[in-house]
Coordinates of N, CA, C and O in Angstrom, one line a residue:
X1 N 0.8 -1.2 0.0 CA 0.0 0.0 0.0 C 0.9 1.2 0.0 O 2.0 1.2 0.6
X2 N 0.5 2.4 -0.7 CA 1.3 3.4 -0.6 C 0.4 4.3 0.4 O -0.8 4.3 0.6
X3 N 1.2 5.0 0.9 CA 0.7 6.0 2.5 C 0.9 7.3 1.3 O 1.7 7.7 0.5
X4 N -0.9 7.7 1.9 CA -1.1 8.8 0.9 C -1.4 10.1 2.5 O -1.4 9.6 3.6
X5 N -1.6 11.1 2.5 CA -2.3 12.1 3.1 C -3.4 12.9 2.5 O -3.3 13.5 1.5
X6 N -4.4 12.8 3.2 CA -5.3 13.3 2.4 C -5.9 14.5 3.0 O -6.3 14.6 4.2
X7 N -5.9 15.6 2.0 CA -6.3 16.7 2.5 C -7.7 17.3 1.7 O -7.9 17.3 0.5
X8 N -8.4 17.9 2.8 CA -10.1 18.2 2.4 C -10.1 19.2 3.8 O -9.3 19.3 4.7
X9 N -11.2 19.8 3.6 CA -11.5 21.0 4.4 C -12.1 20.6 6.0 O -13.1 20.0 6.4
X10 N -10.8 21.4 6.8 CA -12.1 21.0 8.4 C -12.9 22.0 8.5 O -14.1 21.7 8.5
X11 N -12.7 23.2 8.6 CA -12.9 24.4 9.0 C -13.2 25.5 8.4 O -12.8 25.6 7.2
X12 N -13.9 26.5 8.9 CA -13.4 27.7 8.6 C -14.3 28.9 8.6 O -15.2 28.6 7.9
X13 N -14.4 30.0 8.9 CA -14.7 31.2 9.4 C -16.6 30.9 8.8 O -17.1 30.4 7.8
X14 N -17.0 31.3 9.8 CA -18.7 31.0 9.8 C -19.1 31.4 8.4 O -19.7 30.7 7.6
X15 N -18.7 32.4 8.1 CA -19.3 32.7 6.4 C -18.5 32.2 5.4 O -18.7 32.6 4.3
X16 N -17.6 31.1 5.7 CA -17.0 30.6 4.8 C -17.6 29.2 4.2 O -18.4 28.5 4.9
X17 N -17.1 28.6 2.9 CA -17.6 27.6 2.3 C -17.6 26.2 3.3 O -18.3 25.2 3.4
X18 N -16.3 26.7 4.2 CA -15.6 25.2 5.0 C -16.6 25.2 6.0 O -16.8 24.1 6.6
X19 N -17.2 26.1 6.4 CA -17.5 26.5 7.6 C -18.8 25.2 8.9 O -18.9 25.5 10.1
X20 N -19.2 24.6 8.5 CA -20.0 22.9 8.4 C -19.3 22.2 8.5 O -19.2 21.5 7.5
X21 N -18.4 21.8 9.7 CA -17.4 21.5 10.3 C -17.6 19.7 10.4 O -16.9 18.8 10.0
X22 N -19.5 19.5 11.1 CA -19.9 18.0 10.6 C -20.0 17.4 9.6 O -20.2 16.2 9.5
X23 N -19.8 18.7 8.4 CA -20.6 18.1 6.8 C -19.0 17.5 6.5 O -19.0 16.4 6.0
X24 N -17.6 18.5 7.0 CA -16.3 18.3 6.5 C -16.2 16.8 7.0 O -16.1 15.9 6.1
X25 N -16.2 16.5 8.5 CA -15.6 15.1 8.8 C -16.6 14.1 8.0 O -16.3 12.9 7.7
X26 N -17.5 14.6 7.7 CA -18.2 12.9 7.3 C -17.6 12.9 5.9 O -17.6 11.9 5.3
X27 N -17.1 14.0 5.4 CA -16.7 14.6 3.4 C -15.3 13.7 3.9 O -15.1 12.6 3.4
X28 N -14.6 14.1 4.6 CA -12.7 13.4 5.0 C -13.2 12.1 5.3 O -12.3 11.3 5.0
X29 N -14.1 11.6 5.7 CA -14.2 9.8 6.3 C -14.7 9.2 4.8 O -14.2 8.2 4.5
X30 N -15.5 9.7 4.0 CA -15.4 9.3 2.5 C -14.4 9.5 1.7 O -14.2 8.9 0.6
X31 N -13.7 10.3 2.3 CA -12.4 10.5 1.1 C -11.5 9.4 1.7 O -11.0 8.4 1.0
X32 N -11.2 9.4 2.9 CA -10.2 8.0 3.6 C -11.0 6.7 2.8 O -10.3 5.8 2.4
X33 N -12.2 6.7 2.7 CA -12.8 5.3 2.5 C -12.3 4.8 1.2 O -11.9 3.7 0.8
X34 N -12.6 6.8 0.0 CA -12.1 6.7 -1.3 C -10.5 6.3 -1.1 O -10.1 6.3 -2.3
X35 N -10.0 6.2 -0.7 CA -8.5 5.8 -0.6 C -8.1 4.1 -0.2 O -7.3 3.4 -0.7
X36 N -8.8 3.9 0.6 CA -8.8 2.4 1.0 C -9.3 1.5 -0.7 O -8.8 0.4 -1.1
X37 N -10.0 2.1 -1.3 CA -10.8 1.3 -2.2 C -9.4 1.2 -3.3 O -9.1 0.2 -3.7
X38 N -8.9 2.2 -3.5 CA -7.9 2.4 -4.7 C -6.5 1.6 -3.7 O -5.5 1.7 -4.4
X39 N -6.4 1.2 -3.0 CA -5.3 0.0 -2.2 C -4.6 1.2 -1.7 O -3.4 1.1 -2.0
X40 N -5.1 2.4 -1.0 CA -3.8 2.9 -0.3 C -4.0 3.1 1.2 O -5.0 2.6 1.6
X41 N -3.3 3.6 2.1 CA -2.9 3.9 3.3 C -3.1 5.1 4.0 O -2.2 5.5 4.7
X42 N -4.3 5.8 3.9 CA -4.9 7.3 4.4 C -4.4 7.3 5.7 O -4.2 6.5 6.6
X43 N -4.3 8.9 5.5 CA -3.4 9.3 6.9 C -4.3 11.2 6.7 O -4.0 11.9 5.7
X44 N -5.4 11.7 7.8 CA -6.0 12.7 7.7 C -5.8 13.1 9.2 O -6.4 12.7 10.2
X45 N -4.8 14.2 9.4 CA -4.4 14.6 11.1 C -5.6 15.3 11.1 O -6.1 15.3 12.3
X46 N -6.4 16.0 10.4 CA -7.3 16.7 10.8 C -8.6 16.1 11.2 O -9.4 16.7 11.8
X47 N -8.9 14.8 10.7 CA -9.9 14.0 11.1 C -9.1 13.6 12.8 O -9.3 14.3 13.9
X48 N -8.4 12.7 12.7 CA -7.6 12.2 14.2 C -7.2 13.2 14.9 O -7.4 12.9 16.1
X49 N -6.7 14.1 14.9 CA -6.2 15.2 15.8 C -7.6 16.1 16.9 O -7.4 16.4 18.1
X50 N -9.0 16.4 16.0 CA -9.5 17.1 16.0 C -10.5 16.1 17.3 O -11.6 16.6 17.8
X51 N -10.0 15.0 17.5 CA -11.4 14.6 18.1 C -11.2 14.7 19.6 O -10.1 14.7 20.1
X52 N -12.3 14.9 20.4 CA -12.4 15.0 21.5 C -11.5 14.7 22.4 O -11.2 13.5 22.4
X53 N -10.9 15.7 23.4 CA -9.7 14.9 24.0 C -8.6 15.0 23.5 O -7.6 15.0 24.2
X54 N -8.7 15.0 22.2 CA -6.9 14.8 21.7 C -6.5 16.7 21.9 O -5.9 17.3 22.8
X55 N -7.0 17.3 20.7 CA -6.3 18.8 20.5 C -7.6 19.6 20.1 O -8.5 18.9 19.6
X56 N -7.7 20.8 20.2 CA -9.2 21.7 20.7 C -8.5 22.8 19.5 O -7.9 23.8 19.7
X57 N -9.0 22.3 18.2 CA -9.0 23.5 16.9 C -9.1 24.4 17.0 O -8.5 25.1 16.1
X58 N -9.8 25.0 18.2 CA -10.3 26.1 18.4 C -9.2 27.2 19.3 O -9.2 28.4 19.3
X59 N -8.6 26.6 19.8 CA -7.1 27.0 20.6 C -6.2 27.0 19.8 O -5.4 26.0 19.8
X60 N -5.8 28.2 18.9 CA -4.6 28.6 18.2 C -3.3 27.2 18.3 O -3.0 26.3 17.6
X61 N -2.9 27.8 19.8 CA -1.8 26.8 19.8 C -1.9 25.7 19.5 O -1.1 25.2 18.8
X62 N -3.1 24.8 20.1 CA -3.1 23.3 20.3 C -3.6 23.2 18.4 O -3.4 22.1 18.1
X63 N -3.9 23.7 17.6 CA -4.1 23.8 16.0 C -2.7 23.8 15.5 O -2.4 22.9 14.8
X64 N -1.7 24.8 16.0 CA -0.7 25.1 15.3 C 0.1 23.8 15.7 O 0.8 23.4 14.8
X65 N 0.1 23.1 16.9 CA 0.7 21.8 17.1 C 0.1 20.7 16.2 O 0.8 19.9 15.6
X66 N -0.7 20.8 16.2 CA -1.7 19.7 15.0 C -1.3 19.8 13.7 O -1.1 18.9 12.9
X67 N -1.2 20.9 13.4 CA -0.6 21.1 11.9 C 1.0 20.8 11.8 O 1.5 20.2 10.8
X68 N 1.7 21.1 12.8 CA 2.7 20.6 12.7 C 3.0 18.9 12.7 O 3.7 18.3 11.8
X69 N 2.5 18.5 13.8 CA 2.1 17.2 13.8 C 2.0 16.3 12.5 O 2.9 15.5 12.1
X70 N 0.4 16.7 11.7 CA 0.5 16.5 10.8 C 1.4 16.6 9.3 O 1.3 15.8 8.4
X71 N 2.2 17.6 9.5 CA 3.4 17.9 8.3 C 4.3 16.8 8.8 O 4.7 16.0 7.9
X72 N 5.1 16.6 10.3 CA 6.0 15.7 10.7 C 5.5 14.4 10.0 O 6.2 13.9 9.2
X73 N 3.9 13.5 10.3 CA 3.6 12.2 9.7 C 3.6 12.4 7.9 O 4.1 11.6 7.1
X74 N 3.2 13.6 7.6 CA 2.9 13.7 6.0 C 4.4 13.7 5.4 O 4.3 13.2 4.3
X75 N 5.5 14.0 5.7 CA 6.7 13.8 6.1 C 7.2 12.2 4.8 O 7.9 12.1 3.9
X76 N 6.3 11.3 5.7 CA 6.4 9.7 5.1 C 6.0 9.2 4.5 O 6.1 8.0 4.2
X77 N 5.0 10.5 3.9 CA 3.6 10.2 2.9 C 4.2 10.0 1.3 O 4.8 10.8 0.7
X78 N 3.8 8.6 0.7 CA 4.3 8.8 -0.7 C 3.7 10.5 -1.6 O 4.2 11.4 -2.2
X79 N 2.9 10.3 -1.3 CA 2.2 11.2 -1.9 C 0.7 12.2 -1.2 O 0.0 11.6 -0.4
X80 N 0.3 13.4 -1.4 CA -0.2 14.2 -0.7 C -1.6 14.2 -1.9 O -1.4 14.6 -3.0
X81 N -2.8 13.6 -1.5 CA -4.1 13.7 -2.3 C -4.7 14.8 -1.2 O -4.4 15.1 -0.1
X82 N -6.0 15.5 -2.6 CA -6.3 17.2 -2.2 C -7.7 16.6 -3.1 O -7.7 16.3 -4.3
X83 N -8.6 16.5 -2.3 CA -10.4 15.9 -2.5 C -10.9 17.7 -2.5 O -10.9 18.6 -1.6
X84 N -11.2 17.7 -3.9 CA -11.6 19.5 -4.2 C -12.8 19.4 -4.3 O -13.3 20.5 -4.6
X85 N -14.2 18.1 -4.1 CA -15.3 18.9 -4.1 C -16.0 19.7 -3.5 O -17.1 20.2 -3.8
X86 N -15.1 20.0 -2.4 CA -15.6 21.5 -1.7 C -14.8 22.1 -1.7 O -14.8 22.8 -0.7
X87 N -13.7 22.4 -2.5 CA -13.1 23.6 -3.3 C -11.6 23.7 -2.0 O -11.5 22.9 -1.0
X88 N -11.0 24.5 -2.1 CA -9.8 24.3 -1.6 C -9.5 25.1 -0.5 O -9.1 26.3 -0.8
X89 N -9.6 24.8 1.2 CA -9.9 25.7 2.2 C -8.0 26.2 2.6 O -7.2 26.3 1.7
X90 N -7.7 26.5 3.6 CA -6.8 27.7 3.9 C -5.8 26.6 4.4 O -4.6 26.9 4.5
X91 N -6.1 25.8 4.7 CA -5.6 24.4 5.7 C -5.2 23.8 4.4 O -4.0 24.0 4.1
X92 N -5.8 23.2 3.8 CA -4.7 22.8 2.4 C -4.4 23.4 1.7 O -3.9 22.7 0.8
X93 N -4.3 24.8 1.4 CA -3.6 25.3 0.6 C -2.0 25.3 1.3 O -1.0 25.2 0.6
X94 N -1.8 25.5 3.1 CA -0.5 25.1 3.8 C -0.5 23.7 3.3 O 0.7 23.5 3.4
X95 N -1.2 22.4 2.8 CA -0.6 21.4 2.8 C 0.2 21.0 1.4 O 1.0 20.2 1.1
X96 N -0.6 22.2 0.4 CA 0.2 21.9 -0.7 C 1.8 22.9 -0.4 O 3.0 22.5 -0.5
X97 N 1.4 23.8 0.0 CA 2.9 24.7 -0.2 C 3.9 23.6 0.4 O 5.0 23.5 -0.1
X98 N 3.6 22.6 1.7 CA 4.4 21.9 2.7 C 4.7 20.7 1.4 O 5.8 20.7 1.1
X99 N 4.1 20.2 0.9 CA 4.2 19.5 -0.4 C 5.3 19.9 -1.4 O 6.3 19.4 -1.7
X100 N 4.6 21.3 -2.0 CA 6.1 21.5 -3.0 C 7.0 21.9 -2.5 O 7.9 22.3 -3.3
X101 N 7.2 22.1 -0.8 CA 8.5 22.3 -0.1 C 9.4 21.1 0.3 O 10.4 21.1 1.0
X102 N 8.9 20.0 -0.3 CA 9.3 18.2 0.2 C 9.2 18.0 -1.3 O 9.2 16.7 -1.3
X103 N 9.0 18.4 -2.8 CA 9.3 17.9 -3.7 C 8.3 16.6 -3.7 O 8.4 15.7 -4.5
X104 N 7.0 16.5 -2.6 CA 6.3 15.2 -2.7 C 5.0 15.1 -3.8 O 4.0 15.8 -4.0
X105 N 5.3 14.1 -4.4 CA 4.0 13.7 -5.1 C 2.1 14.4 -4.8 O 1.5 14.4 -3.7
X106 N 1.9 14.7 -5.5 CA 0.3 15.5 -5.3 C -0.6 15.2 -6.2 O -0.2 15.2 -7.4
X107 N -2.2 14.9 -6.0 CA -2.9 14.5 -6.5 C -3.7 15.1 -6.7 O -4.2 14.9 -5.6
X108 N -4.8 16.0 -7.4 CA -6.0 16.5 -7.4 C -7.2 15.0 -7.7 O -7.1 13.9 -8.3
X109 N -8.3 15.5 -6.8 CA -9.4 14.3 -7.1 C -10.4 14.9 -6.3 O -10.3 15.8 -5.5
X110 N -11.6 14.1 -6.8 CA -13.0 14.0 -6.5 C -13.7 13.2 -6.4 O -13.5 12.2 -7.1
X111 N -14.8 13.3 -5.4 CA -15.6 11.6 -5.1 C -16.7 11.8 -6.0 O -17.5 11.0 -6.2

């Protein structure tokens, strides 16, 4: 299996597109599913990070640790997939730049 990272929108400012924070995780648990189906190895810190108890999104710092977090695992990632049917939020647009700063493989796709 190749270890992919998959990036799709958690968040984002109440009048923004991302902003349907339940509509995002169930959109990221379909996109991991779409990954399993194609034989790969999904890795989404923003689904795992975000959940109760672990790290509080809403707390700058404990976010900025999460994102870090996730760039150290994405790190090992053959390749970095970017699920655009809800268009491209502020959180992956850092995961492409972290991408063409690692020279790593990148995917556009849609479910």
């Amino acid at each position: 299996m190749i270890r992919v990272v998959v990036e799709s929108p958690y968040k984002g400012p109440p009048d923004s597109p991302w902003a349907d924070v339940a509509r995002n995780i169930r959109y990221v648990r379909a996109c991991m599913a779409d990954c399993f189906r194609r034989g790969e190895a999904p890795f989404a810190s923003h689904d795992l990070y975000t959940h109760e108890g672990v790290l509080d999104d809403k707390n700058p710092a404990e976010r900025k640790l999460g994102i870090a977090a996730g760039f150290a695992w994405g790190e090992l990632a053959d390749k970095r997939v970017f699920y655009l049917d809800l268009g491209i939020s502020p959180g992956m647009s850092q995961g492409r730049l972290e991408a063409e700063l690692r020279n790593q493989p990148m995917e556009n796709r849609y479910l």
